[in-house]
Short mmCIF file of C-alpha atoms in Angstrom, two decimals:
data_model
loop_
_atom_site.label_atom_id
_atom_site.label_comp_id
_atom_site.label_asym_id
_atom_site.label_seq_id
_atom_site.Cartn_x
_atom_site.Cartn_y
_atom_site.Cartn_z
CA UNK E 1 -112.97 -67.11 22.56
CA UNK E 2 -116.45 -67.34 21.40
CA UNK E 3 -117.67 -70.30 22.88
CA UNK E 4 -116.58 -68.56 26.15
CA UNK E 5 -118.79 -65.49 25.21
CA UNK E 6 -122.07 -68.08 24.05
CA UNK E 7 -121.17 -70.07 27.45
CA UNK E 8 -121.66 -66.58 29.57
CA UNK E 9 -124.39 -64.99 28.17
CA UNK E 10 -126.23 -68.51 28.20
CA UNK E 11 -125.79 -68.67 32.03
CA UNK E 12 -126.24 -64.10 32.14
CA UNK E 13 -129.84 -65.23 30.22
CA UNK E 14 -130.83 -67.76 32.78
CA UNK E 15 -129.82 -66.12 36.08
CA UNK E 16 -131.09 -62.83 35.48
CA UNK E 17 -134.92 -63.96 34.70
CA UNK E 18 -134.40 -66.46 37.45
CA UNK E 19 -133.50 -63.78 40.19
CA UNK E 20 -136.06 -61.50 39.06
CA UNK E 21 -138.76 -64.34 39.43
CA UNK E 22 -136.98 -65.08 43.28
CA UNK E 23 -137.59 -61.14 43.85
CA UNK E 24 -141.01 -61.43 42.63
CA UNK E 25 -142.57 -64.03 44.71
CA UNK E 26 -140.91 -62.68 47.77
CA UNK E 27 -139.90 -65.86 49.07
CA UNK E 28 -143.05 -67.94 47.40
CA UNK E 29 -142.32 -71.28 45.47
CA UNK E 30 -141.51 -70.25 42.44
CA UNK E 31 -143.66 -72.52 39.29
CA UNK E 32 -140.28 -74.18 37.00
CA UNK E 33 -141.44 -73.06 34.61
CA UNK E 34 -140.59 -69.63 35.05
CA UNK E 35 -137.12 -70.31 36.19
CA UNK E 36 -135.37 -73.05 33.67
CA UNK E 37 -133.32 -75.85 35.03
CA UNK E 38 -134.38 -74.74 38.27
CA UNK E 39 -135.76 -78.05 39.85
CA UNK E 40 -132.17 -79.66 38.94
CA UNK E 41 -130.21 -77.28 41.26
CA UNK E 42 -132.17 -76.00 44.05
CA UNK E 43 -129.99 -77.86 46.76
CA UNK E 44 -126.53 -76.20 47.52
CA UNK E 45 -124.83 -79.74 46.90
CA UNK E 46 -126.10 -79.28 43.37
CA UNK E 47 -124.93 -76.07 42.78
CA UNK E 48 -121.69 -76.91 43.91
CA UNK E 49 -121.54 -79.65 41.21
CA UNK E 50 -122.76 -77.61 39.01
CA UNK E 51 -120.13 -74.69 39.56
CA UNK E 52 -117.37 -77.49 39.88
CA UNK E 53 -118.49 -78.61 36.23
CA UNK E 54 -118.23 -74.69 35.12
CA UNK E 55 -114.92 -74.53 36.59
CA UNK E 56 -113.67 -77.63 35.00
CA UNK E 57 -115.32 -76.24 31.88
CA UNK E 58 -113.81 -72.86 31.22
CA UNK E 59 -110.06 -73.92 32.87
CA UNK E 60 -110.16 -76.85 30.00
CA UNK E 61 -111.58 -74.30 27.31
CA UNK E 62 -109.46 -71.78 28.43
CA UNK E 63 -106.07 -73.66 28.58
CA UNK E 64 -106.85 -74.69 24.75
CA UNK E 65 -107.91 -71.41 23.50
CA UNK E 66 -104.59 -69.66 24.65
CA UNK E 67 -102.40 -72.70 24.29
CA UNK E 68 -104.18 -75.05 22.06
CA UNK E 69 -104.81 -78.45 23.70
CA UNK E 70 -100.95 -79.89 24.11
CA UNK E 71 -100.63 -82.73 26.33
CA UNK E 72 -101.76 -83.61 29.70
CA UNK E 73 -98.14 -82.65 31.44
CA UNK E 74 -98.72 -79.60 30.15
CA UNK E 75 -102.09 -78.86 31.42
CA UNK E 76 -101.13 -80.22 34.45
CA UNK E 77 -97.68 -78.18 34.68
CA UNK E 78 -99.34 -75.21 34.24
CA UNK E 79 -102.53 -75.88 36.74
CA UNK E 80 -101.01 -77.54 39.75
CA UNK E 81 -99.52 -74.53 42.15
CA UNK E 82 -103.19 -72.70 41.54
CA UNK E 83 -104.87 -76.09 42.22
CA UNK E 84 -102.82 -76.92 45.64
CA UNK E 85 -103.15 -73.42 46.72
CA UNK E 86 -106.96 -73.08 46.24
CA UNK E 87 -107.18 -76.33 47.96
CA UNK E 88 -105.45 -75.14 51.21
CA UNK E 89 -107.70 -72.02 50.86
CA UNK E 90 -110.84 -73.71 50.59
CA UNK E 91 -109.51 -75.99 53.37
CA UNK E 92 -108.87 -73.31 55.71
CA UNK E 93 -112.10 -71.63 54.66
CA UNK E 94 -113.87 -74.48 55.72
CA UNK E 95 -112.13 -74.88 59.46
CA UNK E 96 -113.03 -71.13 59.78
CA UNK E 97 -116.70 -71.38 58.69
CA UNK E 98 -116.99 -74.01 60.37
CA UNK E 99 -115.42 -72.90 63.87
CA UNK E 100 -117.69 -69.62 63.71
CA UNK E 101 -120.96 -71.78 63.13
CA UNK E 102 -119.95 -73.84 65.57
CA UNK E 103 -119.38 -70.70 68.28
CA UNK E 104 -122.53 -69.45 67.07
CA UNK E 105 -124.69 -72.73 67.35
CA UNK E 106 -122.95 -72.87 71.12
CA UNK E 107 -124.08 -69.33 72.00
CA UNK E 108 -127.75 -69.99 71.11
CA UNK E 109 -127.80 -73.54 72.65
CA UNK E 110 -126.00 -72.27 75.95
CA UNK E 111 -128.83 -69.13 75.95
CA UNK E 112 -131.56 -71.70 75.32
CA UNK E 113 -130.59 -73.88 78.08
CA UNK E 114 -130.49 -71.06 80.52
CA UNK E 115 -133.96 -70.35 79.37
CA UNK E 116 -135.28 -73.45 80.12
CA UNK E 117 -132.89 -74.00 83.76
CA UNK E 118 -135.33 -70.77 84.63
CA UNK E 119 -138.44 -72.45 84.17
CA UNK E 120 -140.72 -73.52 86.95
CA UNK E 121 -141.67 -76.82 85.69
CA UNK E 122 -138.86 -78.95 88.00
CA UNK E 123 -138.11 -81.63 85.30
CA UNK E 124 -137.56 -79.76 82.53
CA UNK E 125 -135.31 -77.33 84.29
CA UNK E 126 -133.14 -80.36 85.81
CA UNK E 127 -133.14 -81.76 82.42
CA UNK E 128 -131.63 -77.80 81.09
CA UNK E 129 -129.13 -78.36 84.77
CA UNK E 130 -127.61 -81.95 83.32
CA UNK E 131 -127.22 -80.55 79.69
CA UNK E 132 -125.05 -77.25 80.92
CA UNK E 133 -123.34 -79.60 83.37
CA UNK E 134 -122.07 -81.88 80.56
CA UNK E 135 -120.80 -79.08 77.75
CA UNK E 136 -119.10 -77.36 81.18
CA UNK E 137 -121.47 -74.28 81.44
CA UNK E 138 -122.10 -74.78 84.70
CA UNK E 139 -118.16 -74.19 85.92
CA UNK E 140 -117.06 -71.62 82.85
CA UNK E 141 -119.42 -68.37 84.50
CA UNK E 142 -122.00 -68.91 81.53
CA UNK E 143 -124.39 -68.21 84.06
CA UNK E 144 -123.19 -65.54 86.22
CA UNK E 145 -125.84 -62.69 85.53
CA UNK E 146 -128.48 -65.14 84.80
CA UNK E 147 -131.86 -64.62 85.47
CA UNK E 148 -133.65 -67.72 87.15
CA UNK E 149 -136.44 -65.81 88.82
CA UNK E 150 -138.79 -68.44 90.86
CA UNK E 151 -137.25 -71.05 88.72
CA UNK E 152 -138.10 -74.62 90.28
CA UNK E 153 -134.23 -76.25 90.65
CA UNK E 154 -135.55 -78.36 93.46
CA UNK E 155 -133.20 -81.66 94.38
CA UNK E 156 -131.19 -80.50 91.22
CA UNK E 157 -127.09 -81.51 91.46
CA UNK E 158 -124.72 -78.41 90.86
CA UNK E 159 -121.70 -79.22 92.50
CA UNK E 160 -118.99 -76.44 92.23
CA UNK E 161 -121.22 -74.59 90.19
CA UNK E 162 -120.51 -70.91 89.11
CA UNK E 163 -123.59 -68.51 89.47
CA UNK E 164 -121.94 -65.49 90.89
CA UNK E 165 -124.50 -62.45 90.97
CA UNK E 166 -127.33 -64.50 89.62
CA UNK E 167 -130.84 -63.58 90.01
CA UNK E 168 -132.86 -66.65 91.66
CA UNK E 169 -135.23 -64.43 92.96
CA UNK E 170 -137.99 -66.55 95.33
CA UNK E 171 -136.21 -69.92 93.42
CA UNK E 172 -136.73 -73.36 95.09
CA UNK E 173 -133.64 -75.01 95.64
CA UNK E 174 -135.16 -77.06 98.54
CA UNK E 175 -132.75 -80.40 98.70
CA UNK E 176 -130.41 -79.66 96.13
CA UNK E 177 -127.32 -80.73 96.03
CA UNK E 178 -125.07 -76.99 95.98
CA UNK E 179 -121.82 -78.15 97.00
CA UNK E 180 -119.04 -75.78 96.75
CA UNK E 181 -121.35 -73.84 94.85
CA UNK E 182 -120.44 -69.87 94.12
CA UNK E 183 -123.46 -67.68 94.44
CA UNK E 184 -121.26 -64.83 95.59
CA UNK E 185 -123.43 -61.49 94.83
CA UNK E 186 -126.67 -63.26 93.97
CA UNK E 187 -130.02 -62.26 94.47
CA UNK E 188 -132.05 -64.95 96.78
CA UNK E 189 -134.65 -63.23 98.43
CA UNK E 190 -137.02 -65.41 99.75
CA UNK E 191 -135.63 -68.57 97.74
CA UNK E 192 -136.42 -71.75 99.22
CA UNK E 193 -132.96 -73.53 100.50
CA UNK E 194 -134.50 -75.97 102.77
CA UNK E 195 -132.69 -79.05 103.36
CA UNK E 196 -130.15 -77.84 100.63
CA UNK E 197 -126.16 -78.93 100.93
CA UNK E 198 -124.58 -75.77 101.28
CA UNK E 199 -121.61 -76.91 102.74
CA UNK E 200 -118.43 -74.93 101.45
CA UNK E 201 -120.23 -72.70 99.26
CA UNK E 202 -119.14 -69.14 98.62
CA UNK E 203 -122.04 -66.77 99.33
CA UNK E 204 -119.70 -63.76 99.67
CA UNK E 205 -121.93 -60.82 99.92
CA UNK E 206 -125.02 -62.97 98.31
CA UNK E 207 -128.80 -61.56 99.45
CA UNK E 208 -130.42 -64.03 101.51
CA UNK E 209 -133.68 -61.63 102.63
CA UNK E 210 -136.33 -63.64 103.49
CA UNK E 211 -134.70 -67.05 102.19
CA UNK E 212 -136.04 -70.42 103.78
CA UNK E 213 -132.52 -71.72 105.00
CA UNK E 214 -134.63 -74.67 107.74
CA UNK E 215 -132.46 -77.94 108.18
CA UNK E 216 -129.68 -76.43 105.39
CA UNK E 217 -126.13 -77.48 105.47
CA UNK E 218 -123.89 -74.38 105.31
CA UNK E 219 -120.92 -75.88 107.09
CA UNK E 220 -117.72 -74.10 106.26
CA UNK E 221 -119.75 -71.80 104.30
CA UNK E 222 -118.34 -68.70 103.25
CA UNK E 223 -121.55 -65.78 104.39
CA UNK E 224 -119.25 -62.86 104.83
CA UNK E 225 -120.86 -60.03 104.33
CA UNK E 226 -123.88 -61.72 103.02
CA UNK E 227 -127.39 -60.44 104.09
CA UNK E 228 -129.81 -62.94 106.01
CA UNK E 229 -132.43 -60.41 106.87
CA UNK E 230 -135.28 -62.30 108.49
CA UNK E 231 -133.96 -65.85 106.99
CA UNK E 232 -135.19 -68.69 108.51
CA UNK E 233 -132.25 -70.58 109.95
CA UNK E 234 -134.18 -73.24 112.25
CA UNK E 235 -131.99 -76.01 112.04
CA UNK E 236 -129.40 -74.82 110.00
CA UNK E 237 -125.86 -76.13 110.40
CA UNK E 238 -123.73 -73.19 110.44
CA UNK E 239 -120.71 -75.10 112.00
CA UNK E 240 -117.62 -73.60 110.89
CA UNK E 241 -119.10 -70.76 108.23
CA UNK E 242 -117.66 -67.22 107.64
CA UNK E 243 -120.17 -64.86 109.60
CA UNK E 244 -117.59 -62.02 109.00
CA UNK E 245 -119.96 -58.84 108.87
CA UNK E 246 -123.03 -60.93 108.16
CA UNK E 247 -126.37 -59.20 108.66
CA UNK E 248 -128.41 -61.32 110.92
CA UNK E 249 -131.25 -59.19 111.67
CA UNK E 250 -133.99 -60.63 112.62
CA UNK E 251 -133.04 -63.79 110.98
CA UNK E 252 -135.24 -67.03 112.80
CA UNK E 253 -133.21 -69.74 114.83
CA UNK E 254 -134.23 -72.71 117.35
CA UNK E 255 -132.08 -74.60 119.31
CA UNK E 256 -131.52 -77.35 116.38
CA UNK E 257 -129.34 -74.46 114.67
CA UNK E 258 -125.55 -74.59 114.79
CA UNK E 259 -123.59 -71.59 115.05
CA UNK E 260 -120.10 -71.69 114.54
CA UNK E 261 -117.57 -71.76 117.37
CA UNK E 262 -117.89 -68.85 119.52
CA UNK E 263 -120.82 -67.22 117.62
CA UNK E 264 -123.34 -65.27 119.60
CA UNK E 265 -126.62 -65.06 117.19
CA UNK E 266 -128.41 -63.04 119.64
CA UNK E 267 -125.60 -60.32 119.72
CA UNK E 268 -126.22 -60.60 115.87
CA UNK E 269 -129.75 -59.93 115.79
CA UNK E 270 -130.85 -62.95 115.33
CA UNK E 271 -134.35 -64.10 116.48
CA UNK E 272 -135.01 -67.60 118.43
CA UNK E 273 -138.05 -69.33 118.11
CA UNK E 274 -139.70 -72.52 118.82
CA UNK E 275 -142.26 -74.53 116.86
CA UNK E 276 -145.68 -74.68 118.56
CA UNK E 277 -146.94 -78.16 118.22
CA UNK E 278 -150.63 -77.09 118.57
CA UNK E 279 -150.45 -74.54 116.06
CA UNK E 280 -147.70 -75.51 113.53
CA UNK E 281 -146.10 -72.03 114.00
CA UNK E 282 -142.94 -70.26 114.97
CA UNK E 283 -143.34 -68.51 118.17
CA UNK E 284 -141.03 -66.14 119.55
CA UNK E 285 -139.32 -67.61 122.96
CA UNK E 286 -139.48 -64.41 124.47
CA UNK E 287 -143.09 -63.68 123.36
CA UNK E 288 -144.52 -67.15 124.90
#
């Protein structure tokens, strides 16, 4: 039993100096000198071998101090059930570790890229649109809620995307590609949707106020409910869209814009207007 007591208070007389010295420099290189044998096991690989050897150490030591040394099939008799059973616990240790670093690393990466999808330089929020689309964050709801206030997603693809109640607050989404997109609840006031495919998207309830909607496709769109307070609508196709309880008030239309079947946009309180060639601007027809 002794060399068992030398072999602890050897390693007691080097870790206590050499955690006192770690407290010391509050996170400062510490000089080798004042910590022994440091240099040799500053990497966690190393300290694993180094723990490994201690292990291998006191079991060997240990066996021959209670049982004297015997033979090999008795060593191994005696060691084997611990041995398999530590293994499957370090094993399932590691899967566990590993699965929560993994989740973690996700959640920071997924928050980072909705970060940079907000910013308003167009390429390197496309670039933040392709990453999201390819780990699936795009479809999952990771970004219902987000904020993406006046972020630049111009000509960006997000077919079927999910970005219920999002806030994309005077965004530019002028050409992009929104395909059966969800924005149900979201906040667009005074986004810029021209030219944008719309078609089949589900703007249930979504805030439109103010939102440049010119030459949009929003065929078979679902706008029920949705508010398009003084939108701009001039050539919009609205062929076949869900108008159910839509608030059209004052929202801009020319003759270009297709209503669906039956639709009165007048009765609505919606606005016509024609472009004056001269000037550039929207004038009201009954105001000429």
């Amino acid at each position: 039993m002794l060399w068992l007591f030398v072999t602890f208070v050897i390693i007691l007389l080097w870790a206590i100096p050499a955690f006192r010295t770690l407290q010391e420099m509050e996170g400062q290189p510490a000089p080798r000198w004042r910590i022994p044998l440091l240099h040799l096991i500053d990497e966690p690989e190393e300290a694993a071998v180094v723990f490994f050897l201690l292990g291998i150490v006191f079991a060997v030591g240990g066996y021959a101090v209670m049982h004297g040394w015997g033979t090999l099939r008795d060593m191994v008799g005696d060691f084997y059930a611990n041995i398999a059973m530590e293994c499957f616990s370090v094993a399932v240790t590691v899967l566990i570790i590993e699965r929560l670093y993994q989740r973690r690393s996700d959640r920071e990466e997924k928050a980072r890229l909705i970060l940079q999808m907000g910013s308003s330089e167009n390429a390197f929020a496309a670039q933040a649109v392709r990453q999201l689309g390819k780990r699936g964050w795009l479809h999952d709801d990771s970004l219902s809620g987000a904020d993406l206030y006046r972020a630049n997603l111009s000509g960006v693809t997000m077919h079927e995307a999910s970005l219920w109640n999002a806030i994309l607050w005077e965004a530019d989404l002028s050409g992009a590609d929104l395909l059966w997109i969800n924005l149900s609840g979201a906040s667009l006031q005074d986004a810029n949707l021209s030219s944008a495919n719309l078609s089949e998207a589900f703007l249930w309830n979504a805030d439109l106020t103010g939102a440049n909607l010119q030459q949009a496709d929003l065929s078979r769109a679902n706008l029920e409910q949705a508010i398009l307070w003084e939108s701009h609508l001039q050539g919009a196709n609205l062929f076949g869209a869900n108008l159910t309880r839509a608030n059209l008030a004052e929202a801009k239309y020319d003759r270009d814009t297709k209503w669906p079947d039956g639709f009165d946009p007048k009765a609505a309180g919606a606005i016509e207007v024609e472009l004056d060639e001269e000037s550039g601007e929207w004038i009201l027809l009954d105001k000429r």
